[in-house]
XYZ file of C-alpha atoms in Angstrom:
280
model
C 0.000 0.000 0.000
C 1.333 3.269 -0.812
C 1.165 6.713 1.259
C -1.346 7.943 -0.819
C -3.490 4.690 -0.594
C -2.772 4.611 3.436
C -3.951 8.720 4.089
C -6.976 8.258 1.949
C -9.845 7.602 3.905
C -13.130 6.541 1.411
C -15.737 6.718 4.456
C -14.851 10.778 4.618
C -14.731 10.685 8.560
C -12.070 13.533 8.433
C -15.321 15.952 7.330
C -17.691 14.717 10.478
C -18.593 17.966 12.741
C -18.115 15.472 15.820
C -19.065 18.272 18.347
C -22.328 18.909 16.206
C -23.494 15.281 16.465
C -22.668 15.093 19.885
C -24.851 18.026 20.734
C -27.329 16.594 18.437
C -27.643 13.446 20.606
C -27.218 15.273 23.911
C -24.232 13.596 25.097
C -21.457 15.223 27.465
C -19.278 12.325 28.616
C -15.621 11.665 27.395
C -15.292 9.579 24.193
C -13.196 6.457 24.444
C -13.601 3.119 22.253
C -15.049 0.964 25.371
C -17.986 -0.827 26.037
C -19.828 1.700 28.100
C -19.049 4.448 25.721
C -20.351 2.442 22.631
C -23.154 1.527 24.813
C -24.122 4.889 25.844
C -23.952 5.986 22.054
C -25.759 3.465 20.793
C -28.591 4.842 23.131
C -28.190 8.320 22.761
C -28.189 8.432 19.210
C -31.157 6.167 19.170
C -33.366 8.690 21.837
C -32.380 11.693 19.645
C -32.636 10.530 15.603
C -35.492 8.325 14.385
C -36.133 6.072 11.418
C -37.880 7.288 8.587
C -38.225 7.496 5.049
C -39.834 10.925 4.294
C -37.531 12.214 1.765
C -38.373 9.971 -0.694
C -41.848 10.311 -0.002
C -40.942 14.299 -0.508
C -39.397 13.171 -4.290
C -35.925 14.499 -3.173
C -34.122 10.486 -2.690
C -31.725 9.630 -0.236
C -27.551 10.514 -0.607
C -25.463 8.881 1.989
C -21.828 10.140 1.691
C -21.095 11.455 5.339
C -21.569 15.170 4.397
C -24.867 14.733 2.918
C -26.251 12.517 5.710
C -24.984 14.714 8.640
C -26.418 17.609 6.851
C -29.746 16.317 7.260
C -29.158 14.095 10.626
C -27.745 16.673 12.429
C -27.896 20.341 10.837
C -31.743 19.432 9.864
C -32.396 17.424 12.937
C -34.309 14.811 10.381
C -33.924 11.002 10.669
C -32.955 8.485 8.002
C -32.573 5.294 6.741
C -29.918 2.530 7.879
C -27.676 3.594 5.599
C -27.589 7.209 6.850
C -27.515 6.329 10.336
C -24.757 3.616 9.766
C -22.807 6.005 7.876
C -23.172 8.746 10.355
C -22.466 6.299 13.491
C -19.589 4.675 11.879
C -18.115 7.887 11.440
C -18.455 8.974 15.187
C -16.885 5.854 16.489
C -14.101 6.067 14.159
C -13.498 9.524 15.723
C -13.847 8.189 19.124
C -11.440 5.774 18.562
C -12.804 2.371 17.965
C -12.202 0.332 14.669
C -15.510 0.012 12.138
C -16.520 -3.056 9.651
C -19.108 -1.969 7.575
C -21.315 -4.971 6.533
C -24.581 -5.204 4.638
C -27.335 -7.541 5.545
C -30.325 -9.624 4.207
C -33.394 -8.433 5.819
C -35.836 -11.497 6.701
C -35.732 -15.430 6.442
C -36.913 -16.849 3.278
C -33.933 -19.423 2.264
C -35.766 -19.769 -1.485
C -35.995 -15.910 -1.966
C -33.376 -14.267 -0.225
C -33.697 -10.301 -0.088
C -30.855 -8.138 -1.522
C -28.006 -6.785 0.891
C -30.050 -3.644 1.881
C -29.673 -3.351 5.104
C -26.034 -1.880 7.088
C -24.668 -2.864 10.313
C -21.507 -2.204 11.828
C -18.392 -4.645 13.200
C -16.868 -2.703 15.787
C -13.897 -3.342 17.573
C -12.287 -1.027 21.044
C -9.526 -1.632 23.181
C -8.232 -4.688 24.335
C -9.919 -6.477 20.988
C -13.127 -6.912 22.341
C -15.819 -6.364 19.286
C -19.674 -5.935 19.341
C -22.622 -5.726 16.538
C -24.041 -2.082 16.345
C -26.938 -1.292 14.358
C -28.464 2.115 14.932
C -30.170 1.886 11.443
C -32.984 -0.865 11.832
C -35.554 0.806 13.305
C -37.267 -1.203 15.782
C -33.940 -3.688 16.417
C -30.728 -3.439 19.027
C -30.951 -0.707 21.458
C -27.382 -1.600 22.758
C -24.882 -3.085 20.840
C -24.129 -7.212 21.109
C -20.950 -8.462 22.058
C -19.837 -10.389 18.275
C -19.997 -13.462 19.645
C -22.682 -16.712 19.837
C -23.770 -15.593 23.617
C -26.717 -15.709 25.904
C -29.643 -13.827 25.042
C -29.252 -10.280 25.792
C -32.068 -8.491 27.721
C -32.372 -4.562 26.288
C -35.160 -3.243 28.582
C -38.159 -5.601 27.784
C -36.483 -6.833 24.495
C -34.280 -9.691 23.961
C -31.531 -10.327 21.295
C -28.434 -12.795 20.342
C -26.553 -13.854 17.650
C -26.318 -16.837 16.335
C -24.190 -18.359 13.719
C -24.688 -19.197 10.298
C -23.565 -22.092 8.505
C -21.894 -20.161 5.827
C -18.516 -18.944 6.748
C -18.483 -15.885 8.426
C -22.215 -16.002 8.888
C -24.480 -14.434 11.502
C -28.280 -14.019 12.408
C -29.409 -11.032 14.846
C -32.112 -12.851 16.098
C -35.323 -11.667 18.672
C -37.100 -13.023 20.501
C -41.055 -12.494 20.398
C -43.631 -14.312 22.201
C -41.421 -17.012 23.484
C -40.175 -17.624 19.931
C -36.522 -16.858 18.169
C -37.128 -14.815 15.123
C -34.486 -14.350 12.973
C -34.319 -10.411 11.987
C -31.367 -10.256 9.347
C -28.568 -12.286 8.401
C -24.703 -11.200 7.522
C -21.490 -12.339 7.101
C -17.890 -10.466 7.816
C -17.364 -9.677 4.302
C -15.910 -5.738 4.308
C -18.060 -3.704 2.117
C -16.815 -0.254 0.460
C -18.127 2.770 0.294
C -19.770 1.965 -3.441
C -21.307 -0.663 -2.314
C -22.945 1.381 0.237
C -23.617 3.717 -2.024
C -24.885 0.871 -4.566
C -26.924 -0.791 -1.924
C -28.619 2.566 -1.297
C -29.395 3.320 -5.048
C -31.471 -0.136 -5.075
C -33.340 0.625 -1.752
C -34.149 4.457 -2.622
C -35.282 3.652 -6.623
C -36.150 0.153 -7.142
C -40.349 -0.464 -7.742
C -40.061 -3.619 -5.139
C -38.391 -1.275 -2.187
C -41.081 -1.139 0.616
C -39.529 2.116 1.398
C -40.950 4.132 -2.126
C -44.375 2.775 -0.845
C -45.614 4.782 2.046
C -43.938 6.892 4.561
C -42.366 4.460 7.349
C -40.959 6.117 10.430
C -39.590 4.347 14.234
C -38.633 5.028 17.397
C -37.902 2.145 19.847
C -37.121 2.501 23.616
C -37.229 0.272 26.704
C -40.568 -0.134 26.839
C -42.168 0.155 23.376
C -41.826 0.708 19.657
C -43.389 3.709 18.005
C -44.051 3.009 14.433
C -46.167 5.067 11.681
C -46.495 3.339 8.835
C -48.333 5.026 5.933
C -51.066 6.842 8.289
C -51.018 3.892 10.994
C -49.318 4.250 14.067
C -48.865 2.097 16.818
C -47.392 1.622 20.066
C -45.800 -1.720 20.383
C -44.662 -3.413 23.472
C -42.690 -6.292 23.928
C -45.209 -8.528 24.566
C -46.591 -7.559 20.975
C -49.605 -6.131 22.579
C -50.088 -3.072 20.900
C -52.043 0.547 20.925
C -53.263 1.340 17.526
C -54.740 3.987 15.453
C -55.115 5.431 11.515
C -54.724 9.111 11.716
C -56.297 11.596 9.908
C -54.658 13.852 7.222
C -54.059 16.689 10.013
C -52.744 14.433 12.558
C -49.660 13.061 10.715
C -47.660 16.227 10.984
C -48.938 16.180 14.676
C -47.912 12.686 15.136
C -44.193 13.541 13.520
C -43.361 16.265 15.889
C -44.804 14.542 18.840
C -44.216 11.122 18.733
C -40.719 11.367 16.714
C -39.575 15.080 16.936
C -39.488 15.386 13.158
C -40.680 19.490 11.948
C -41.954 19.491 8.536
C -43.565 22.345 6.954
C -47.050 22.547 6.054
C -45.963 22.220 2.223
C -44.026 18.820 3.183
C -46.720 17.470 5.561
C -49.303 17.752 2.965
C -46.645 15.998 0.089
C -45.966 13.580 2.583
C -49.619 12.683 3.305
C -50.823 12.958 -0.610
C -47.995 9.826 -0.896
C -49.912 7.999 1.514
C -51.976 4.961 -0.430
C -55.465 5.048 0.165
């Protein structure tokens, strides 16, 4: 490898405002690449920056290189898509001093039609070696990261998670379990992707007919205790148990329901191009 090769960095992290984000997601402790740092990221950027799909629902698609996605993350306050938050997360811990695998992951388990690679998660590594899964980019998955590693279940307020291995080489499953029952969420192996296949990946999810994201607006937020989804003009409140609070809002309440439930501001202009998208 020459110098050149060795200084450049393809992920951009050099360009992150790291005292921006940080302020974004309300956090004032130290940064170093432990477990109770990564652990207290995780959460905080989790509580401040939700899931959601708006922007292509408001025509304008989805760019993920690190200055466009912290643009909108942080200077807009907006949410994203995994591969926004994955790019923008990967980017803080690099900062912060831990070492970051990006991998991309198959959504769902259906061995005789396997989904694309659309979804991002991240390998992380700190001090001492020790490595975890982190995925702030799912929606309504981790709320801490795993240690990367077949392990116990791991409790994360009244959700449970664990990995388990694949038998392909290098294969995982993040797996959940609901009602008494191991469902397997995604699958991945520890193949290093690049920054055009991120950017590939992306172009598929944000344009292709078959993305469920170009169908109706989808937006999460997860915590202890519950998952907050709107999907089209449904929203629910989830619990672990899968016992669930639901309603379909009206046209005026989805802009009411976005800066309530999820902190996202739109205008009047994007609220109403937002809810015209919404199938009847």
């Amino acid at each position: 490898m020459t110098d050149d090769q060795a200084e450049y960095d393809e992920w951009e992290t050099g360009t992150l405002d790291l005292d921006a984000y940080l302020r974004r997601i309300g956090w004032t402790g130290g940064l170093r690449p432990d477990a109770a740092v990564l652990t207290a990221l995780h959460r905080a950027h989790l509580a401040a920056i939700p899931f959601e799909n708006l922007d292509l629902m408001l025509g304008r698609g989805i760019r993920v290189d690190l200055g466009s996605v912290q643009a909108k993350l942080v200077g807009q306050r907006r949410g994203g898509y995994c591969f926004e938050h994955g790019t923008l997360f990967a980017a803080v811990l690099t900062r912060a001093g831990f070492r970051v695998r990006r991998l991309l992951a198959r959504t769902g388990d259906d061995p005789l039609r396997p989904r694309a690679r659309s979804h991002l998660v991240l390998k992380v590594a700190g001090e001492g070696g020790e490595q975890w899964l982190a995925d702030v980019g799912f929606g309504s998955g981790l709320l801490e990261p795993l240690p990367f590693r077949e392990d116990a279940p791991r409790s994360q307020g009244g959700w449970a998670y664990r990995l388990v291995r694949d038998a392909e080489p290098d294969g995982w499953w993040l797996t959940e379990l609901q009602n008494g029952q191991w469902v397997r969420l995604y699958r991945f192996t520890e193949e290093p992707q690049h920054a055009i296949d991120v950017e590939v990946a992306n172009h598929y999810v944000a344009t292709h007919p078959a993305s469920p994201f170009l169908r109706r607006p989808v937006v999460i937020r997860k915590d202890d205790r519950a998952t907050r989804e709107l999907l089209g003009r449904h929203f629910a409140v989830v619990r672990p148990d899968r016992a669930a609070t639901e309603r379909d809002l009206s046209d005026g309440d989805v802009a009411m329901v976005l800066r309530e439930e999820f902190g996202i501001e739109l205008s009047p202009e994007e609220a109403e191009a937002v809810v015209r998208r919404i199938p009847a």
